[in-house]
Coordinates of C-alpha atoms and ligand atoms in Angstrom, one line a residue:
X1 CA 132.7 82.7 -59.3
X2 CA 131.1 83.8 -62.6
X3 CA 128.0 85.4 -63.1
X4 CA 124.8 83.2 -64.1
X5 CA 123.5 85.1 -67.2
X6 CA 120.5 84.7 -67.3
X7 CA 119.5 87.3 -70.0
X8 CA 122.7 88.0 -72.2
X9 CA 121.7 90.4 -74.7
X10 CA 121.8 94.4 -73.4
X11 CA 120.0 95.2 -76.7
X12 CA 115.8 96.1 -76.1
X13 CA 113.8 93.0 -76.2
X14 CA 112.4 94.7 -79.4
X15 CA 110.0 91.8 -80.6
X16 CA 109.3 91.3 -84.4
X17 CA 106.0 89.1 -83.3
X18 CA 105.6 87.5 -87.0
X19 CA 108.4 85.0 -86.3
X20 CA 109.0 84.7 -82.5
X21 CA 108.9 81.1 -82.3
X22 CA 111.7 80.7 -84.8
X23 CA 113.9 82.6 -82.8
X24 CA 112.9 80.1 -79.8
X25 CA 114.5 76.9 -81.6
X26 CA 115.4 74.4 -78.6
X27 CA 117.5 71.3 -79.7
X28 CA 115.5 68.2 -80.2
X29 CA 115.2 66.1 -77.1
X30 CA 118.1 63.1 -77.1
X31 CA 121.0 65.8 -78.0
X32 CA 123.5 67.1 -76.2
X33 CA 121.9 69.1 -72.9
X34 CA 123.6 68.4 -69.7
X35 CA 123.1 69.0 -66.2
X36 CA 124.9 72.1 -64.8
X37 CA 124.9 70.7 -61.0
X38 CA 127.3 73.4 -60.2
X39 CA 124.9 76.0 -61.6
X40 CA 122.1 75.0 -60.4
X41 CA 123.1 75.3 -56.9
X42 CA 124.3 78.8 -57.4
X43 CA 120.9 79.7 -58.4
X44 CA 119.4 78.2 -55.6
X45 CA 121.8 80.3 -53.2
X46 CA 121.1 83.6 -55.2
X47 CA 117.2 82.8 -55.3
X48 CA 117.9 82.1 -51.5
X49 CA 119.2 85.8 -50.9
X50 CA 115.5 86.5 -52.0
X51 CA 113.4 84.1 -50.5
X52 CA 113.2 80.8 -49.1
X53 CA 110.7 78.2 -50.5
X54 CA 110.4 75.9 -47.4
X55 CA 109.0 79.3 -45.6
X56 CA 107.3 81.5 -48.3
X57 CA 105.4 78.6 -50.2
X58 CA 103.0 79.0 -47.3
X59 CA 101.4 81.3 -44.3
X60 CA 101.3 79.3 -41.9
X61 CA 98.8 79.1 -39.1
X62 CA 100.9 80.7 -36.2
X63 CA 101.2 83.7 -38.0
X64 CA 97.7 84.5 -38.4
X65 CA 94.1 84.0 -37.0
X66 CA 90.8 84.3 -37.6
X67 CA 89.7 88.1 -37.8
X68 CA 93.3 89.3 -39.1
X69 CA 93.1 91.7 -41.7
X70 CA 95.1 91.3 -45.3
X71 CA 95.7 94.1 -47.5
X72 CA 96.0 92.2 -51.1
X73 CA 99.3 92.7 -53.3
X74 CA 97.9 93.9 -56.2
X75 CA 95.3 96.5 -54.4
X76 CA 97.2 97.6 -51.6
X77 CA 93.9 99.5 -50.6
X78 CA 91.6 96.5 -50.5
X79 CA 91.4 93.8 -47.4
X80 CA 90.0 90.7 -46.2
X81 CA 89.8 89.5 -43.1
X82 CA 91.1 86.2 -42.1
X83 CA 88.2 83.7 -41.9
X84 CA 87.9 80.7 -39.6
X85 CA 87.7 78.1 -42.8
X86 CA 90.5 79.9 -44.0
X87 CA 92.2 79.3 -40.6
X88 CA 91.6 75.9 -40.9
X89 CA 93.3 75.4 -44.0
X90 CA 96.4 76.7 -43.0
X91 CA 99.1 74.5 -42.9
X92 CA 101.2 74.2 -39.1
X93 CA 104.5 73.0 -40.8
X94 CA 105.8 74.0 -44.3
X95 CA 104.8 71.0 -46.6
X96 CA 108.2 71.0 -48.3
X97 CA 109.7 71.2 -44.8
X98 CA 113.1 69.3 -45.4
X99 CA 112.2 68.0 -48.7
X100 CA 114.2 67.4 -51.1
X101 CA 114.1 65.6 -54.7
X102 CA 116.6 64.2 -57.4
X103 CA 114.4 65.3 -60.5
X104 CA 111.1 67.3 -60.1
X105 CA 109.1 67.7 -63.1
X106 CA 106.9 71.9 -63.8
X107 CA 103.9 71.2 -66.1
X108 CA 103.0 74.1 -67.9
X109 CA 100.0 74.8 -70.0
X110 CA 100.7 75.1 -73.4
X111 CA 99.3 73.2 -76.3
X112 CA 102.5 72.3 -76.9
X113 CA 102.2 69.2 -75.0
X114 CA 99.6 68.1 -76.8
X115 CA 100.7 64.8 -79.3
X116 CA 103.9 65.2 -77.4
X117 CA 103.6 61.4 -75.5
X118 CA 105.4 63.5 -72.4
X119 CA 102.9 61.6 -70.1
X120 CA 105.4 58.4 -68.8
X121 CA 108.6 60.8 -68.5
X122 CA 106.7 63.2 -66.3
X123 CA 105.3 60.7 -64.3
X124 CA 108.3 59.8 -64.0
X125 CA 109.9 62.1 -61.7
X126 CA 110.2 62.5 -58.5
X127 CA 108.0 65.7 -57.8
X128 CA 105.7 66.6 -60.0
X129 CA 103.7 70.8 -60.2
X130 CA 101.4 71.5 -62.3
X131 CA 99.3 74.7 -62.3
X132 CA 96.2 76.2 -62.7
X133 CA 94.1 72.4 -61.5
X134 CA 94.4 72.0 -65.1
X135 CA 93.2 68.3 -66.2
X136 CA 95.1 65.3 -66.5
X137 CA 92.9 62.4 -66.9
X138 CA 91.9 63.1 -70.5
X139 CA 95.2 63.8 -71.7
X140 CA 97.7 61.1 -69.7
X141 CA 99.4 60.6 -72.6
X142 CA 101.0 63.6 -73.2
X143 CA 100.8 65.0 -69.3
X144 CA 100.4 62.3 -67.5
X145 CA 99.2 61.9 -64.2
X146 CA 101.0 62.2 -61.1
X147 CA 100.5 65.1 -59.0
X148 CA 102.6 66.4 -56.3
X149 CA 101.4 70.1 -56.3
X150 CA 99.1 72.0 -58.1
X151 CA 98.4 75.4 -58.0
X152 CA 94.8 77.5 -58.2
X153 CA 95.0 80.8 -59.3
X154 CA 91.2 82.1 -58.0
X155 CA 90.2 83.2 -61.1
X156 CA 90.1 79.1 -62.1
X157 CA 86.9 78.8 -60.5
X158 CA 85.5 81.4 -63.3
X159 CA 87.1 79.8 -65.9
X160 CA 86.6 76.1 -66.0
X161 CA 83.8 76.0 -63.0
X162 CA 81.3 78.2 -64.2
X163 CA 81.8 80.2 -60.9
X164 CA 79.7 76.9 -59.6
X165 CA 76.7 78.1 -60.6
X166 CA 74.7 75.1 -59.9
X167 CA 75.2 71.9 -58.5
X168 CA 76.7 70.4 -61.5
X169 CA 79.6 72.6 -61.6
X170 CA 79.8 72.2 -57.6
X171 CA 80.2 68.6 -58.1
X172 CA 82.7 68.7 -60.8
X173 CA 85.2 70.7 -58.6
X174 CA 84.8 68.3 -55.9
X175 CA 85.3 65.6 -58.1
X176 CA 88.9 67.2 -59.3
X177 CA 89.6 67.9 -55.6
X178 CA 88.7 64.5 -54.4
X179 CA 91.4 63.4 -57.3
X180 CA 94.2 65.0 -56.1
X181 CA 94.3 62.6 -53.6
X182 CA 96.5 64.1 -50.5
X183 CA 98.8 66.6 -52.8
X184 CA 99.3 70.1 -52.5
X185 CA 97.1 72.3 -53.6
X186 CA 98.6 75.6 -53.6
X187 CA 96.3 78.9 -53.4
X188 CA 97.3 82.2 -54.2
X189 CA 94.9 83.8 -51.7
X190 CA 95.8 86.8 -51.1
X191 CA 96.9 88.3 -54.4
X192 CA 93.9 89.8 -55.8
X193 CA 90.9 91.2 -54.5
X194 CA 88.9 89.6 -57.6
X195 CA 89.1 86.1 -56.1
X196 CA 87.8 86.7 -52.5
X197 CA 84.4 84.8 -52.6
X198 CA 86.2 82.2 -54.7
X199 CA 88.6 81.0 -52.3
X200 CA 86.1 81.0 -49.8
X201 CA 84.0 78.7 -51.9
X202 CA 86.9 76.2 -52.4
X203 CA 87.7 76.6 -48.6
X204 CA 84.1 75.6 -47.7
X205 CA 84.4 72.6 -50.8
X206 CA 87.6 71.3 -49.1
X207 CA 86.2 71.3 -45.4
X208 CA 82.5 70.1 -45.9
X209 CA 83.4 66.8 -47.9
X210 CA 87.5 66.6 -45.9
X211 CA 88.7 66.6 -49.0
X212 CA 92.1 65.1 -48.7
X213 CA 94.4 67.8 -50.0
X214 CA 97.6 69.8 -48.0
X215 CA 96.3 73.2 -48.8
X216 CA 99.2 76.0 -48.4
X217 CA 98.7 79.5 -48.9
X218 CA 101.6 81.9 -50.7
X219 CA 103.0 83.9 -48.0
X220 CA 102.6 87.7 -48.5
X221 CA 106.3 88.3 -49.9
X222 CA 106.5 85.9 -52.1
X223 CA 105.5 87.9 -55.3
X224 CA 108.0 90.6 -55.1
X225 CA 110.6 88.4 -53.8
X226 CA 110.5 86.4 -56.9
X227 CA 110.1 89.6 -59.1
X228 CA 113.2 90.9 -57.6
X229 CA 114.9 88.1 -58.3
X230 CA 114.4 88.2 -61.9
X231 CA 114.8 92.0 -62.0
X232 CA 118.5 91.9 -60.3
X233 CA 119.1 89.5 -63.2
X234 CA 118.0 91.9 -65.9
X235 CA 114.9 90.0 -66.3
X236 CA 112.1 92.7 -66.3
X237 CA 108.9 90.8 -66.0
X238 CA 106.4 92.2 -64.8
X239 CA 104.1 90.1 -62.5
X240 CA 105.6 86.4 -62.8
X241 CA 103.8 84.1 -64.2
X242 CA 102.4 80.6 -62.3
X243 CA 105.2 78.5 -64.0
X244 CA 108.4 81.2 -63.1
X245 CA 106.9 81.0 -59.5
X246 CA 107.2 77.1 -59.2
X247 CA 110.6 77.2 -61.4
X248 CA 111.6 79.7 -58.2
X249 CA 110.5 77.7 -55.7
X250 CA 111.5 74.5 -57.3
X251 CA 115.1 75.4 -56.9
X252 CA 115.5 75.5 -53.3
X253 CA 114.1 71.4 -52.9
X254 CA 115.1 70.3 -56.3
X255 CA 118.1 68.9 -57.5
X256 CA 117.3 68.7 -61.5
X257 CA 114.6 70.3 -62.8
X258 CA 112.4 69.9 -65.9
X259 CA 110.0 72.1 -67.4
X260 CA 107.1 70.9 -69.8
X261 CA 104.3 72.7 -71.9
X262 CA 106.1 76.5 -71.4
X263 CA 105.9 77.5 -74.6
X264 CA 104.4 80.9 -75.1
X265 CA 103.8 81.0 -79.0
X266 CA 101.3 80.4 -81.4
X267 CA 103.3 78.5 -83.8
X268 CA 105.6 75.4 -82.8
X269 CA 109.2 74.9 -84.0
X270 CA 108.4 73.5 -87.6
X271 CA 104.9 76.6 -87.8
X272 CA 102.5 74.2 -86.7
X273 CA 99.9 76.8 -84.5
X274 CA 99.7 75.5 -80.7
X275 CA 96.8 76.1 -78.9
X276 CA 97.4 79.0 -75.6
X277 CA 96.2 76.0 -73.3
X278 CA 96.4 72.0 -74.1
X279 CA 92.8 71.4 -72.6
X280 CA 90.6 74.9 -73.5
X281 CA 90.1 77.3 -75.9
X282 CA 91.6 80.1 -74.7
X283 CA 93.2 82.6 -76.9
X284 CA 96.3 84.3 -76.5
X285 CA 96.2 87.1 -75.0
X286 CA 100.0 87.7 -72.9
X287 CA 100.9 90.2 -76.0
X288 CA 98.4 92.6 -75.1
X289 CA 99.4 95.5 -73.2
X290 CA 96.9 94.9 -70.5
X291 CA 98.0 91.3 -69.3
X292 CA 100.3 91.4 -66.0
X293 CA 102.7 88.8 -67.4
X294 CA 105.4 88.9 -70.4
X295 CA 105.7 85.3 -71.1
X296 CA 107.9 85.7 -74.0
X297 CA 110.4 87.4 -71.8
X298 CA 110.3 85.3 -69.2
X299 CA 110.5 82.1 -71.8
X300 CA 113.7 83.6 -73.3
X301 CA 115.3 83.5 -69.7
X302 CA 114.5 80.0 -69.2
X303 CA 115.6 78.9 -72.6
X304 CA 119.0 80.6 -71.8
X305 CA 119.1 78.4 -68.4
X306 CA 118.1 75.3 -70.2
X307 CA 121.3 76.1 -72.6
X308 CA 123.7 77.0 -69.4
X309 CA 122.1 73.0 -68.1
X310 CA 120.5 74.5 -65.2
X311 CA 117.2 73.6 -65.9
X312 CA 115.6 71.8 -68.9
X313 CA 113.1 72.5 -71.3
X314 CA 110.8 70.1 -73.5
X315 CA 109.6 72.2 -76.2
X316 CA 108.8 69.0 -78.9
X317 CA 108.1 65.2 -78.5
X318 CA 109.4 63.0 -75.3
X319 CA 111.3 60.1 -77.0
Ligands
CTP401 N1 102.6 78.7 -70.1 C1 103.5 78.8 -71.2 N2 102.9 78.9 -72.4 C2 101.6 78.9 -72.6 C3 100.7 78.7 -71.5 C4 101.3 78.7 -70.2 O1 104.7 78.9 -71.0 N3 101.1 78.9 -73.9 C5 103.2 78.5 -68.7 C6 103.3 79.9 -68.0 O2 104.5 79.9 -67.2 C7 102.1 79.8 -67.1 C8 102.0 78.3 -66.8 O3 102.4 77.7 -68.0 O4 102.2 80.5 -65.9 C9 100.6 77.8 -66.4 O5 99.7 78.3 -67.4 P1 98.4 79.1 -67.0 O6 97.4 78.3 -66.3 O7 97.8 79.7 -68.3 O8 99.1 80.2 -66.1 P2 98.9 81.7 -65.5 O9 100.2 82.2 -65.1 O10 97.8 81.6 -64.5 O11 98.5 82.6 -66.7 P3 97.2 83.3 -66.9 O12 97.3 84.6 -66.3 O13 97.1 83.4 -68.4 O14 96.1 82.4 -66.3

């Protein structure tokens, strides 16, 4: 069969910043895209080569126990050891064991989404991942609500929890935990050596007041397994972001899949500037050469999969 381009062009992704998200033009929502079913399903069996979603979306309890010792991805050199809360959190099946949906919806977080109305259409679908515990209540409209999985990189707990400094911040965490009601919440644990106490803290959260969430753990290939995927395609990324992980994984249990708020510009598609996140006021800062991800690269891959109807992209309003 033919090859899935993924990144056409063999010239250098030489970037003229000052107009990037001109180049990015996505057709308006009601025209033409179609689903690529065929295409779609040869991704899945070439992402499949690389890893399987059911297995690496989570360690699961038989494979570790309390006292083990973890060397993290990014610092070979650094460990942790297993803890018994963390034990406890593990899950004993896969949690998309035999899953499988018609449409599944990735919420990323770009201001993009903001004034979009996206809210009822992502609700609408059958599965619905969002990252980063970002919040929905205040901005249903445009994000809406329903949560299927949501992911927590450590470094979350810094950001919008104060490190829960006080009991104020405490609360507020449980409180978002509390809302997510019995979804996954997904926890790369073992990445970093930065977000050790934090898991722990979230670990102790989730166990003291049984919150009702299906915590799962990325398993230990899962980073490079995904990078090589990309990289086999002639997508050189770097680390992948959040949102390329769940687009990964969403192709093994998904049948359509659609991506909102990915847009990694500061302007939109008629120069309006779009805020980095839709709910904070964090700045930009992918372009620097010290950030782990290329976002613009990895956005050019998807926009060419959204052309090919193997995925799409909402880049505008939801009609
Ligand atoms: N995203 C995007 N454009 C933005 C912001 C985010 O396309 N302006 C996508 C990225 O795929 C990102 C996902 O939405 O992974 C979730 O956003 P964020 O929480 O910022 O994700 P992280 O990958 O954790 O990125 P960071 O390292 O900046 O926290």
């Amino acid at each position: 069969g033919a090859e899935v381009v993924i990144n056409g062009s063999s010239s250098p992704a030489v970037v003229d910043r000052s107009n990037e998200s001109i180049k990015h033009n996505i057709q308006p929502a009601s025209s033409k895209w179609r689903h690529n079913q065929t295409l779609s399903l040869r991704i899945r069996k070439q992402i499949l080569k690389f890893l399987d979603a059911e297995k690496d979306i989570s360690v699961l309890k038989g494979t570790l126990k309390p006292g083990d010792i973890i060397h993290y991805i990014f610092d070979r050199d650094s460990t942790m050891n297993v803890s018994q809360n963390l034990y406890e959190l593990l899950p004993r099946t896969s949690p998309l064991k035999n899953k499988h949906f018609g449409t599944c919806a990735i919420v990323g977080n770009s201001g993009v989404l903001l004034n979009s109305g996206c809210g009822q259409e992502i609700d609408a679908h059958s599965f619905v991942i969002r990252c980063n515990l970002a919040p929905v209540q205040e901005y249903a409209r445009d994000v809406g609500l329903k949560t299927d999985l949501v992911t927590m990189n450590p470094s979350v707990i810094q950001r919008a929890f104060e490190d829960l400094v006080n009991a104020t911040w405490r609360e507020k965490l449980l409180q978002r935990l509390h809302s997510l009601n019995g979804s996954i919440l997904w926890i790369p644990a073992f990445m970093a050596r930065g977000g050790k106490e934090r898991v722990e803290w979230v670990n102790e959260l989730i166990l003291k007041h049984h919150v009702n969430v299906r915590t799962a753990y990325p398993s230990l290939r899962l980073l490079h397994a995904v990078r090589g995927y990309w990289l086999t395609n002639k997508v050189h990324i770097k680390r992948p972001t959040t949102g390329l992980l769940m687009y990964t994984l969403a192709t093994r249990f998904c049948k359509q899949i659609y991506l909102y708020g990915f847009w990694p510009f500061p302007l939109d598609q008629n120069q309006n500037p779009v805020k980095y996140h839709y709910y904070d006021s964090l700045k930009y800062g992918y372009t620097s050469q010290a950030s782990p991800h290329t976002m613009p690269l990895e956005f050019k891959a998807l926009k060419s999969l959204h052309e090919q109807g193997a995925l799409k992209l909402t880049v505008g309003q939801c009609d």
